[in-house]
Amino acid sequence: MNSTPRILNRILTGLLGILLLALGVLLVLLAGVPAVGVWWQDWAGGVWSRWSGLLDRTRFPGRQESWLWLVAAVLLLVVIGAMVAWLAQQGKGRAGLLAAEEDPGEVPGSVRIGGGVAEQALRAALAGRPDLAGATVATYEIRGEPALKVRVQPRSGVAPHLLAAEVSALVEALDAVVGKRTPVLIHISSGARSRFGRAERVR
Amino acid sequence: MSHDTASGHAGHDSRSFGAGAAGSGAAGAGAAEASGNAPFGAGAAGMERILHRETHSSRAVASAIAAVLVIVLCVCALLESAVRAIGQPPWLVDPESAAENIVALPGGVPPLLLGVLGAVVAMAGLFFLLSAVLPGHRARRLLRDRRAAVVVDDEVIAAALARRARLAANVTQQQVMVTVSRREVLVNVRPTSGVPLSADAVLAAVREELDAMAPSPSPEVRINVASAGVIGA
């Protein structure tokens, strides 16, 4: 329901996976196969001598250090920033407004209904039910449009289709109050509270 | 394939793969035409996408682990290269001598340590690669509703079916275990010793409950009555 970048997640974790897998296989081969060790020392030695030559040629005038180290530090900073940005994208997408529309009446201005209205109304309506171990309501933004996610945790043994029908009746009552049909997702989930709590025996 | 069971066991994300992966979107639309019911998500715009996202894993956990791993490695390398750039003594290891050690690799490190290290790194790589490549089905199903889109965890379905089977078989809660996997519902019943139990009646009751629920994808029901009964239940 949130706007986690799923394709990006797949691409980046896949890339890291391929890299780590190749590295691990190389290490195992180095440990186990002597021929690979000979090839590795030859190949990596060539690469390293090229790089150390480059480091020698890029020294600060009159000093020992190469300015390539500064370039490397800047590049690493960029990578770290990109990773933090990627991390911040996970689980994004909560919204604050349930409805925001221009008022067509005579009074100038617009009408805004906060997501808290729907969240608190539904939560209060679900609070007293004995067959629920918990209920949470959250507003999300899907492609610029607000949507509601109702997550209910029934006690073990509650029939999900009957529960869904009852929750959706509550949602229809909310539609009448707000005056707008918001997309709604009802997630009937299980958790520790429904798993280990007492079963609902009488309904 | 992992299962969600109704009795006390913790449920895991179902990770099934194969040809029979009839997902939510296309299969759901076909079923809607056949039964003439409302479509999943009550026809709201963009709901198909939401339902697909709800029934498939987002890989947020694997991504967060990957990002933190890369950040930690980069911070170490950043410290070393920054220290090197201003000509200070190294923090943990000098990058040039580290590179020379890596070039000389099979030597300098015990082969066993190197092999174990390589195996661990390869396993981590396999974890990330598989989590990226596999379809990532979650153990969830869709229900029809005229107003809202409804997603149900398999564990909830298993608990409801277990309750129904328990009532039909007239046994205690501990004698019934229902396992819901992607394509199958398995009802395990241990009868009370000396009390006859009709497997067909229990099966019919569970089927009836499942038909009323009408989850998508719809699983097959099998029943397994234990040969040994329970005494004193």
GROMACS .gro file of C-alpha atoms in nm:
model
  436
    1MET     CA    1   0.000   0.000   0.000
    2ASN     CA    2   0.292   0.233   0.069
    3SER     CA    3   0.508   0.365  -0.213
    4THR     CA    4   0.819   0.159  -0.150
    5PRO     CA    5   1.018   0.155  -0.480
    6ARG     CA    6   0.986  -0.215  -0.548
    7ILE     CA    7   1.159  -0.237  -0.884
    8LEU     CA    8   1.453  -0.034  -0.753
    9ASN     CA    9   1.469  -0.264  -0.450
   10ARG     CA   10   1.484  -0.567  -0.677
   11ILE     CA   11   1.754  -0.417  -0.900
   12LEU     CA   12   1.982  -0.295  -0.622
   13THR     CA   13   1.953  -0.602  -0.399
   14GLY     CA   14   2.005  -0.819  -0.708
   15LEU     CA   15   2.321  -0.628  -0.801
   16LEU     CA   16   2.460  -0.656  -0.450
   17GLY     CA   17   2.370  -1.025  -0.446
   18ILE     CA   18   2.555  -1.095  -0.771
   19LEU     CA   19   2.861  -0.903  -0.646
   20LEU     CA   20   2.873  -1.083  -0.312
   21LEU     CA   21   2.811  -1.421  -0.473
   22ALA     CA   22   3.096  -1.369  -0.721
   23LEU     CA   23   3.327  -1.252  -0.442
   24GLY     CA   24   3.240  -1.549  -0.223
   25VAL     CA   25   3.289  -1.801  -0.504
   26LEU     CA   26   3.624  -1.638  -0.587
   27LEU     CA   27   3.737  -1.667  -0.223
   28VAL     CA   28   3.634  -2.033  -0.206
   29LEU     CA   29   3.815  -2.108  -0.532
   30LEU     CA   30   4.126  -1.923  -0.408
   31ALA     CA   31   4.123  -2.134  -0.095
   32GLY     CA   32   4.060  -2.462  -0.274
   33VAL     CA   33   4.211  -2.454  -0.624
   34PRO     CA   34   4.586  -2.369  -0.657
   35ALA     CA   35   4.554  -2.286  -1.030
   36VAL     CA   36   4.305  -2.011  -0.949
   37GLY     CA   37   4.554  -1.868  -0.699
   38VAL     CA   38   4.825  -1.845  -0.967
   39TRP     CA   39   4.586  -1.677  -1.211
   40TRP     CA   40   4.462  -1.438  -0.941
   41GLN     CA   41   4.811  -1.324  -0.835
   42ASP     CA   42   4.901  -1.264  -1.197
   43TRP     CA   43   4.583  -1.075  -1.289
   44ALA     CA   44   4.535  -0.878  -0.965
   45GLY     CA   45   4.907  -0.797  -0.953
   46GLY     CA   46   4.881  -0.637  -1.298
   47VAL     CA   47   4.576  -0.434  -1.197
   48TRP     CA   48   4.736  -0.321  -0.872
   49SER     CA   49   5.065  -0.216  -1.035
   50ARG     CA   50   4.867  -0.002  -1.282
   51TRP     CA   51   4.680   0.165  -0.996
   52SER     CA   52   4.988   0.224  -0.782
   53GLY     CA   53   5.158   0.379  -1.086
   54LEU     CA   54   4.858   0.609  -1.122
   55LEU     CA   55   4.879   0.698  -0.752
   56ASP     CA   56   5.248   0.786  -0.796
   57ARG     CA   57   5.176   1.015  -1.090
   58THR     CA   58   4.891   1.203  -0.919
   59ARG     CA   59   5.079   1.331  -0.616
   60PHE     CA   60   5.014   1.679  -0.481
   61PRO     CA   61   5.305   1.896  -0.595
   62GLY     CA   62   5.571   1.880  -0.326
   63ARG     CA   63   5.386   1.622  -0.110
   64GLN     CA   64   5.371   1.248  -0.061
   65GLU     CA   65   4.994   1.192  -0.102
   66SER     CA   66   4.797   1.148  -0.420
   67TRP     CA   67   4.490   1.362  -0.476
   68LEU     CA   68   4.315   1.046  -0.597
   69TRP     CA   69   4.243   0.972  -0.230
   70LEU     CA   70   4.035   1.289  -0.211
   71VAL     CA   71   3.847   1.186  -0.526
   72ALA     CA   72   3.784   0.844  -0.373
   73ALA     CA   73   3.655   1.005  -0.053
   74VAL     CA   74   3.413   1.224  -0.249
   75LEU     CA   75   3.290   0.926  -0.453
   76LEU     CA   76   3.233   0.725  -0.136
   77LEU     CA   77   3.038   1.017   0.013
   78VAL     CA   78   2.816   1.018  -0.297
   79VAL     CA   79   2.754   0.644  -0.265
   80ILE     CA   80   2.669   0.681   0.105
   81GLY     CA   81   2.426   0.962   0.024
   82ALA     CA   82   2.259   0.749  -0.243
   83MET     CA   83   2.224   0.459   0.000
   84VAL     CA   84   2.068   0.684   0.266
   85ALA     CA   85   1.825   0.820   0.004
   86TRP     CA   86   1.734   0.464  -0.096
   87LEU     CA   87   1.682   0.369   0.268
   88ALA     CA   88   1.456   0.670   0.318
   89GLN     CA   89   1.229   0.555   0.033
   90GLN     CA   90   1.123   0.238   0.214
   91GLY     CA   91   0.775   0.247   0.356
   92LYS     CA   92   0.699   0.598   0.240
   93GLY     CA   93   0.356   0.710   0.130
   94ARG     CA   94   0.155   0.805   0.439
   95ALA     CA   95  -0.076   1.098   0.377
   96GLY     CA   96  -0.247   1.347   0.603
   97LEU     CA   97  -0.556   1.442   0.403
   98LEU     CA   98  -0.858   1.228   0.325
   99ALA     CA   99  -1.022   1.481   0.095
  100ALA     CA  100  -0.926   1.825  -0.037
  101GLU     CA  101  -1.164   1.995  -0.277
  102GLU     CA  102  -1.267   2.337  -0.388
  103ASP     CA  103  -1.594   2.447  -0.231
  104PRO     CA  104  -1.839   2.514  -0.518
  105GLY     CA  105  -2.068   2.723  -0.294
  106GLU     CA  106  -2.079   3.099  -0.253
  107VAL     CA  107  -1.817   3.118   0.018
  108PRO     CA  108  -1.470   3.129  -0.133
  109GLY     CA  109  -1.225   2.867  -0.011
  110SER     CA  110  -1.166   2.494  -0.013
  111VAL     CA  111  -1.267   2.203   0.209
  112ARG     CA  112  -1.008   1.973   0.357
  113ILE     CA  113  -1.081   1.666   0.563
  114GLY     CA  114  -0.788   1.520   0.751
  115GLY     CA  115  -0.716   1.150   0.748
  116GLY     CA  116  -0.756   1.151   1.125
  117VAL     CA  117  -1.134   1.180   1.083
  118ALA     CA  118  -1.163   0.846   0.907
  119GLU     CA  119  -0.892   0.687   1.120
  120GLN     CA  120  -1.050   0.778   1.451
  121ALA     CA  121  -1.408   0.709   1.340
  122LEU     CA  122  -1.327   0.361   1.215
  123ARG     CA  123  -1.103   0.281   1.508
  124ALA     CA  124  -1.373   0.388   1.754
  125ALA     CA  125  -1.632   0.181   1.568
  126LEU     CA  126  -1.409  -0.127   1.578
  127ALA     CA  127  -1.280  -0.077   1.933
  128GLY     CA  128  -1.561  -0.247   2.125
  129ARG     CA  129  -1.577  -0.567   1.922
  130PRO     CA  130  -1.498  -0.881   2.120
  131ASP     CA  131  -1.383  -1.075   1.811
  132LEU     CA  132  -1.096  -0.835   1.735
  133ALA     CA  133  -0.760  -0.831   1.907
  134GLY     CA  134  -0.668  -0.500   1.746
  135ALA     CA  135  -0.745  -0.262   1.464
  136THR     CA  136  -0.541   0.014   1.301
  137VAL     CA  137  -0.646   0.259   1.031
  138ALA     CA  138  -0.402   0.460   0.822
  139THR     CA  139  -0.431   0.702   0.531
  140TYR     CA  140  -0.196   0.652   0.235
  141GLU     CA  141  -0.145   0.840  -0.084
  142ILE     CA  142  -0.164   0.628  -0.401
  143ARG     CA  143  -0.064   0.820  -0.714
  144GLY     CA  144  -0.177   1.147  -0.560
  145GLU     CA  145  -0.511   1.010  -0.442
  146PRO     CA  146  -0.582   0.936  -0.074
  147ALA     CA  147  -0.672   0.580   0.021
  148LEU     CA  148  -0.751   0.413   0.352
  149LYS     CA  149  -0.598   0.097   0.487
  150VAL     CA  150  -0.791  -0.077   0.762
  151ARG     CA  151  -0.591  -0.349   0.933
  152VAL     CA  152  -0.791  -0.572   1.165
  153GLN     CA  153  -0.649  -0.853   1.376
  154PRO     CA  154  -0.929  -1.099   1.448
  155ARG     CA  155  -0.903  -1.346   1.732
  156SER     CA  156  -0.827  -1.696   1.617
  157GLY     CA  157  -1.123  -1.870   1.453
  158VAL     CA  158  -1.317  -1.566   1.331
  159ALA     CA  159  -1.456  -1.614   0.979
  160PRO     CA  160  -1.276  -1.355   0.761
  161HIS     CA  161  -1.553  -1.307   0.503
  162LEU     CA  162  -1.813  -1.218   0.766
  163LEU     CA  163  -1.568  -0.981   0.934
  164ALA     CA  164  -1.486  -0.819   0.600
  165ALA     CA  165  -1.855  -0.763   0.526
  166GLU     CA  166  -1.905  -0.597   0.862
  167VAL     CA  167  -1.601  -0.373   0.828
  168SER     CA  168  -1.706  -0.275   0.477
  169ALA     CA  169  -2.050  -0.179   0.611
  170LEU     CA  170  -1.871   0.055   0.851
  171VAL     CA  171  -1.674   0.196   0.558
  172GLU     CA  172  -1.999   0.263   0.371
  173ALA     CA  173  -2.129   0.451   0.673
  174LEU     CA  174  -1.809   0.655   0.666
  175ASP     CA  175  -1.866   0.729   0.296
  176ALA     CA  176  -2.200   0.884   0.387
  177VAL     CA  177  -2.035   1.103   0.651
  178VAL     CA  178  -1.742   1.221   0.441
  179GLY     CA  179  -1.943   1.248   0.119
  180LYS     CA  180  -1.672   1.091  -0.093
  181ARG     CA  181  -1.588   0.735  -0.190
  182THR     CA  182  -1.226   0.679  -0.092
  183PRO     CA  183  -1.052   0.360  -0.206
  184VAL     CA  184  -1.032   0.129   0.095
  185LEU     CA  185  -0.819  -0.174   0.159
  186ILE     CA  186  -0.919  -0.408   0.441
  187HIS     CA  187  -0.633  -0.626   0.558
  188ILE     CA  188  -0.742  -0.908   0.786
  189SER     CA  189  -0.416  -1.009   0.942
  190SER     CA  190  -0.282  -1.233   1.209
  191GLY     CA  191  -0.031  -1.135   1.466
  192ALA     CA  192   0.100  -1.236   1.803
  193ARG     CA  193  -0.212  -1.100   1.971
  194SER     CA  194  -0.451  -1.305   1.761
  195ARG     CA  195  -0.230  -1.612   1.774
  196PHE     CA  196  -0.178  -1.634   2.146
  197GLY     CA  197  -0.489  -1.458   2.272
  198ARG     CA  198  -0.803  -1.645   2.372
  199ALA     CA  199  -1.010  -1.782   2.085
  200GLU     CA  200  -1.343  -1.629   2.005
  201ARG     CA  201  -1.579  -1.912   2.091
  202VAL     CA  202  -1.922  -1.757   2.071
  203ARG     CA  203  -2.036  -1.541   1.786
  204MET     CA  204   0.713  -2.372   0.057
  205SER     CA  205   0.616  -2.263   0.404
  206HIS     CA  206   0.277  -2.303   0.558
  207ASP     CA  207   0.055  -2.109   0.786
  208THR     CA  208  -0.097  -2.324   1.051
  209ALA     CA  209  -0.382  -2.253   1.281
  210SER     CA  210  -0.235  -2.397   1.596
  211GLY     CA  211   0.027  -2.205   1.783
  212HIS     CA  212   0.306  -2.217   1.521
  213ALA     CA  213   0.436  -1.891   1.390
  214GLY     CA  214   0.347  -1.817   1.030
  215HIS     CA  215   0.614  -1.725   0.777
  216ASP     CA  216   0.600  -1.542   0.452
  217SER     CA  217   0.508  -1.798   0.194
  218ARG     CA  218   0.771  -1.817  -0.072
  219SER     CA  219   0.639  -2.049  -0.334
  220PHE     CA  220   0.746  -2.051  -0.692
  221GLY     CA  221   0.667  -2.249  -1.003
  222ALA     CA  222   0.427  -2.268  -1.295
  223GLY     CA  223   0.113  -2.271  -1.087
  224ALA     CA  224   0.175  -1.925  -0.948
  225ALA     CA  225  -0.169  -1.799  -1.048
  226GLY     CA  226  -0.132  -1.453  -0.903
  227SER     CA  227  -0.389  -1.209  -0.785
  228GLY     CA  228  -0.447  -0.982  -1.081
  229ALA     CA  229  -0.519  -1.180  -1.396
  230ALA     CA  230  -0.664  -1.489  -1.230
  231GLY     CA  231  -0.887  -1.273  -1.012
  232ALA     CA  232  -1.028  -1.087  -1.310
  233GLY     CA  233  -1.109  -1.413  -1.487
  234ALA     CA  234  -1.285  -1.553  -1.184
  235ALA     CA  235  -1.487  -1.234  -1.152
  236GLU     CA  236  -1.624  -1.275  -1.504
  237ALA     CA  237  -1.706  -1.639  -1.446
  238SER     CA  238  -1.903  -1.587  -1.127
  239GLY     CA  239  -2.050  -1.252  -1.229
  240ASN     CA  240  -1.949  -1.102  -0.897
  241ALA     CA  241  -1.795  -0.769  -0.821
  242PRO     CA  242  -1.425  -0.750  -0.915
  243PHE     CA  243  -1.160  -0.754  -0.645
  244GLY     CA  244  -1.110  -0.413  -0.499
  245ALA     CA  245  -1.470  -0.314  -0.578
  246GLY     CA  246  -1.358  -0.170  -0.910
  247ALA     CA  247  -1.185   0.134  -0.761
  248ALA     CA  248  -0.919   0.288  -0.983
  249GLY     CA  249  -0.568   0.172  -0.907
  250MET     CA  250  -0.686  -0.104  -0.676
  251GLU     CA  251  -0.544  -0.385  -0.888
  252ARG     CA  252  -0.200  -0.238  -0.839
  253ILE     CA  253  -0.256  -0.202  -0.465
  254LEU     CA  254  -0.375  -0.562  -0.439
  255HIS     CA  255  -0.069  -0.682  -0.630
  256ARG     CA  256   0.150  -0.486  -0.393
  257GLU     CA  257  -0.032  -0.626  -0.090
  258THR     CA  258   0.005  -0.988  -0.198
  259HIS     CA  259   0.372  -0.959  -0.295
  260SER     CA  260   0.671  -0.879  -0.080
  261SER     CA  261   0.828  -0.536  -0.116
  262ARG     CA  262   1.178  -0.661  -0.019
  263ALA     CA  263   1.208  -0.362   0.211
  264VAL     CA  264   1.391  -0.566   0.474
  265ALA     CA  265   1.647  -0.709   0.231
  266SER     CA  266   1.693  -0.363   0.081
  267ALA     CA  267   1.748  -0.204   0.420
  268ILE     CA  268   2.005  -0.470   0.513
  269ALA     CA  269   2.181  -0.419   0.178
  270ALA     CA  270   2.186  -0.041   0.217
  271VAL     CA  271   2.321  -0.056   0.573
  272LEU     CA  272   2.588  -0.306   0.464
  273VAL     CA  273   2.704  -0.082   0.179
  274ILE     CA  274   2.696   0.225   0.406
  275VAL     CA  275   2.913   0.056   0.671
  276LEU     CA  276   3.168  -0.060   0.412
  277CYS     CA  277   3.173   0.284   0.249
  278VAL     CA  278   3.221   0.464   0.583
  279CYS     CA  279   3.523   0.245   0.661
  280ALA     CA  280   3.673   0.307   0.317
  281LEU     CA  281   3.591   0.678   0.344
  282LEU     CA  282   3.773   0.708   0.677
  283GLU     CA  283   4.079   0.531   0.542
  284SER     CA  284   4.097   0.731   0.222
  285ALA     CA  285   4.034   1.062   0.398
  286VAL     CA  286   4.304   0.984   0.655
  287ARG     CA  287   4.532   0.889   0.367
  288ALA     CA  288   4.454   1.208   0.173
  289ILE     CA  289   4.564   1.434   0.457
  290GLY     CA  290   4.870   1.221   0.527
  291GLN     CA  291   4.776   1.091   0.871
  292PRO     CA  292   4.852   0.741   1.005
  293PRO     CA  293   4.585   0.484   0.903
  294TRP     CA  294   4.281   0.414   1.120
  295LEU     CA  295   4.255   0.036   1.089
  296VAL     CA  296   4.462  -0.064   0.789
  297ASP     CA  297   4.654   0.129   0.526
  298PRO     CA  298   4.469   0.093   0.193
  299GLU     CA  299   4.790   0.027  -0.004
  300SER     CA  300   4.910  -0.255   0.218
  301ALA     CA  301   4.555  -0.395   0.223
  302ALA     CA  302   4.560  -0.404  -0.158
  303GLU     CA  303   4.896  -0.578  -0.157
  304ASN     CA  304   4.763  -0.839   0.088
  305ILE     CA  305   4.462  -0.899  -0.136
  306VAL     CA  306   4.682  -0.943  -0.443
  307ALA     CA  307   4.892  -1.203  -0.260
  308LEU     CA  308   4.576  -1.377  -0.144
  309PRO     CA  309   4.599  -1.752  -0.125
  310GLY     CA  310   4.913  -1.688   0.077
  311GLY     CA  311   4.904  -1.515   0.414
  312VAL     CA  312   4.565  -1.654   0.520
  313PRO     CA  313   4.485  -2.011   0.632
  314PRO     CA  314   4.296  -2.182   0.345
  315LEU     CA  315   4.023  -2.303   0.581
  316LEU     CA  316   3.953  -1.948   0.704
  317LEU     CA  317   3.953  -1.820   0.347
  318GLY     CA  318   3.713  -2.092   0.233
  319VAL     CA  319   3.472  -2.035   0.522
  320LEU     CA  320   3.481  -1.660   0.463
  321GLY     CA  321   3.408  -1.715   0.095
  322ALA     CA  322   3.118  -1.949   0.175
  323VAL     CA  323   2.964  -1.696   0.415
  324VAL     CA  324   2.997  -1.414   0.162
  325ALA     CA  325   2.850  -1.634  -0.113
  326MET     CA  326   2.555  -1.726   0.111
  327ALA     CA  327   2.485  -1.359   0.179
  328GLY     CA  328   2.502  -1.293  -0.194
  329LEU     CA  329   2.262  -1.579  -0.262
  330PHE     CA  330   2.018  -1.438  -0.005
  331PHE     CA  331   2.014  -1.097  -0.173
  332LEU     CA  332   1.999  -1.243  -0.524
  333LEU     CA  333   1.712  -1.480  -0.445
  334SER     CA  334   1.513  -1.216  -0.262
  335ALA     CA  335   1.548  -0.998  -0.572
  336VAL     CA  336   1.468  -1.264  -0.830
  337LEU     CA  337   1.196  -1.482  -0.670
  338PRO     CA  338   0.834  -1.371  -0.717
  339GLY     CA  339   0.793  -1.306  -0.345
  340HIS     CA  340   0.436  -1.421  -0.295
  341ARG     CA  341   0.307  -1.346   0.050
  342ALA     CA  342   0.082  -1.595   0.226
  343ARG     CA  343  -0.226  -1.384   0.161
  344ARG     CA  344  -0.546  -1.419  -0.039
  345LEU     CA  345  -0.808  -1.186  -0.179
  346LEU     CA  346  -1.176  -1.187  -0.088
  347ARG     CA  347  -1.464  -1.026  -0.276
  348ASP     CA  348  -1.644  -0.733  -0.131
  349ARG     CA  349  -1.877  -0.481  -0.289
  350ARG     CA  350  -1.717  -0.177  -0.128
  351ALA     CA  351  -1.355  -0.242  -0.036
  352ALA     CA  352  -1.055  -0.446  -0.143
  353VAL     CA  353  -1.001  -0.727   0.108
  354VAL     CA  354  -0.675  -0.909   0.174
  355VAL     CA  355  -0.664  -1.197   0.425
  356ASP     CA  356  -0.358  -1.365   0.575
  357ASP     CA  357  -0.356  -1.741   0.518
  358GLU     CA  358  -0.319  -1.786   0.890
  359VAL     CA  359  -0.659  -1.626   0.952
  360ILE     CA  360  -0.818  -1.858   0.693
  361ALA     CA  361  -0.650  -2.155   0.859
  362ALA     CA  362  -0.782  -2.051   1.200
  363ALA     CA  363  -1.138  -2.010   1.067
  364LEU     CA  364  -1.128  -2.347   0.891
  365ALA     CA  365  -0.982  -2.513   1.202
  366ARG     CA  366  -1.268  -2.379   1.411
  367ARG     CA  367  -1.522  -2.510   1.161
  368ALA     CA  368  -1.353  -2.851   1.142
  369ARG     CA  369  -1.342  -2.870   1.521
  370LEU     CA  370  -1.716  -2.802   1.546
  371ALA     CA  371  -1.795  -3.055   1.272
  372ALA     CA  372  -1.576  -3.326   1.423
  373ASN     CA  373  -1.686  -3.248   1.780
  374VAL     CA  374  -1.330  -3.258   1.914
  375THR     CA  375  -1.122  -3.016   2.116
  376GLN     CA  376  -0.913  -2.737   1.972
  377GLN     CA  377  -0.588  -2.926   2.021
  378GLN     CA  378  -0.703  -3.218   1.807
  379VAL     CA  379  -0.735  -3.017   1.486
  380MET     CA  380  -0.454  -2.861   1.291
  381VAL     CA  381  -0.518  -2.689   0.959
  382THR     CA  382  -0.232  -2.602   0.726
  383VAL     CA  383  -0.294  -2.356   0.444
  384SER     CA  384  -0.031  -2.351   0.171
  385ARG     CA  385  -0.060  -2.180  -0.162
  386ARG     CA  386  -0.255  -2.451  -0.344
  387GLU     CA  387  -0.383  -2.675  -0.069
  388VAL     CA  388  -0.561  -2.681   0.264
  389LEU     CA  389  -0.467  -2.980   0.476
  390VAL     CA  390  -0.694  -3.062   0.770
  391ASN     CA  391  -0.533  -3.290   1.028
  392VAL     CA  392  -0.775  -3.439   1.281
  393ARG     CA  393  -0.694  -3.669   1.569
  394PRO     CA  394  -1.019  -3.834   1.677
  395THR     CA  395  -1.108  -3.903   2.037
  396SER     CA  396  -1.043  -4.267   2.115
  397GLY     CA  397  -1.365  -4.471   2.097
  398VAL     CA  398  -1.570  -4.197   1.934
  399PRO     CA  399  -1.627  -4.252   1.561
  400LEU     CA  400  -1.538  -3.961   1.336
  401SER     CA  401  -1.674  -3.910   0.985
  402ALA     CA  402  -1.400  -3.768   0.768
  403ASP     CA  403  -1.649  -3.691   0.490
  404ALA     CA  404  -1.865  -3.480   0.718
  405VAL     CA  405  -1.564  -3.277   0.838
  406LEU     CA  406  -1.442  -3.237   0.481
  407ALA     CA  407  -1.786  -3.121   0.366
  408ALA     CA  408  -1.804  -2.867   0.650
  409VAL     CA  409  -1.460  -2.728   0.570
  410ARG     CA  410  -1.543  -2.710   0.197
  411GLU     CA  411  -1.867  -2.529   0.273
  412GLU     CA  412  -1.684  -2.273   0.486
  413LEU     CA  413  -1.421  -2.226   0.217
  414ASP     CA  414  -1.688  -2.183  -0.052
  415ALA     CA  415  -1.859  -1.916   0.156
  416MET     CA  416  -1.523  -1.743   0.200
  417ALA     CA  417  -1.432  -1.776  -0.173
  418PRO     CA  418  -1.066  -1.676  -0.142
  419SER     CA  419  -0.854  -1.620  -0.449
  420PRO     CA  420  -0.640  -1.817  -0.535
  421SER     CA  421  -0.872  -2.093  -0.420
  422PRO     CA  422  -0.700  -2.393  -0.259
  423GLU     CA  423  -0.791  -2.763  -0.266
  424VAL     CA  424  -0.901  -2.928   0.059
  425ARG     CA  425  -0.758  -3.254   0.189
  426ILE     CA  426  -0.829  -3.423   0.517
  427ASN     CA  427  -0.605  -3.651   0.714
  428VAL     CA  428  -0.756  -3.842   1.006
  429ALA     CA  429  -0.494  -3.983   1.238
  430SER     CA  430  -0.514  -4.357   1.299
  431ALA     CA  431  -0.431  -4.321   1.667
  432GLY     CA  432  -0.695  -4.157   1.881
  433VAL     CA  433  -0.658  -3.925   2.176
  434ILE     CA  434  -0.750  -4.059   2.517
  435GLY     CA  435  -0.948  -3.851   2.763
  436ALA     CA  436  -1.012  -3.554   2.540
   0.00000   0.00000   0.00000
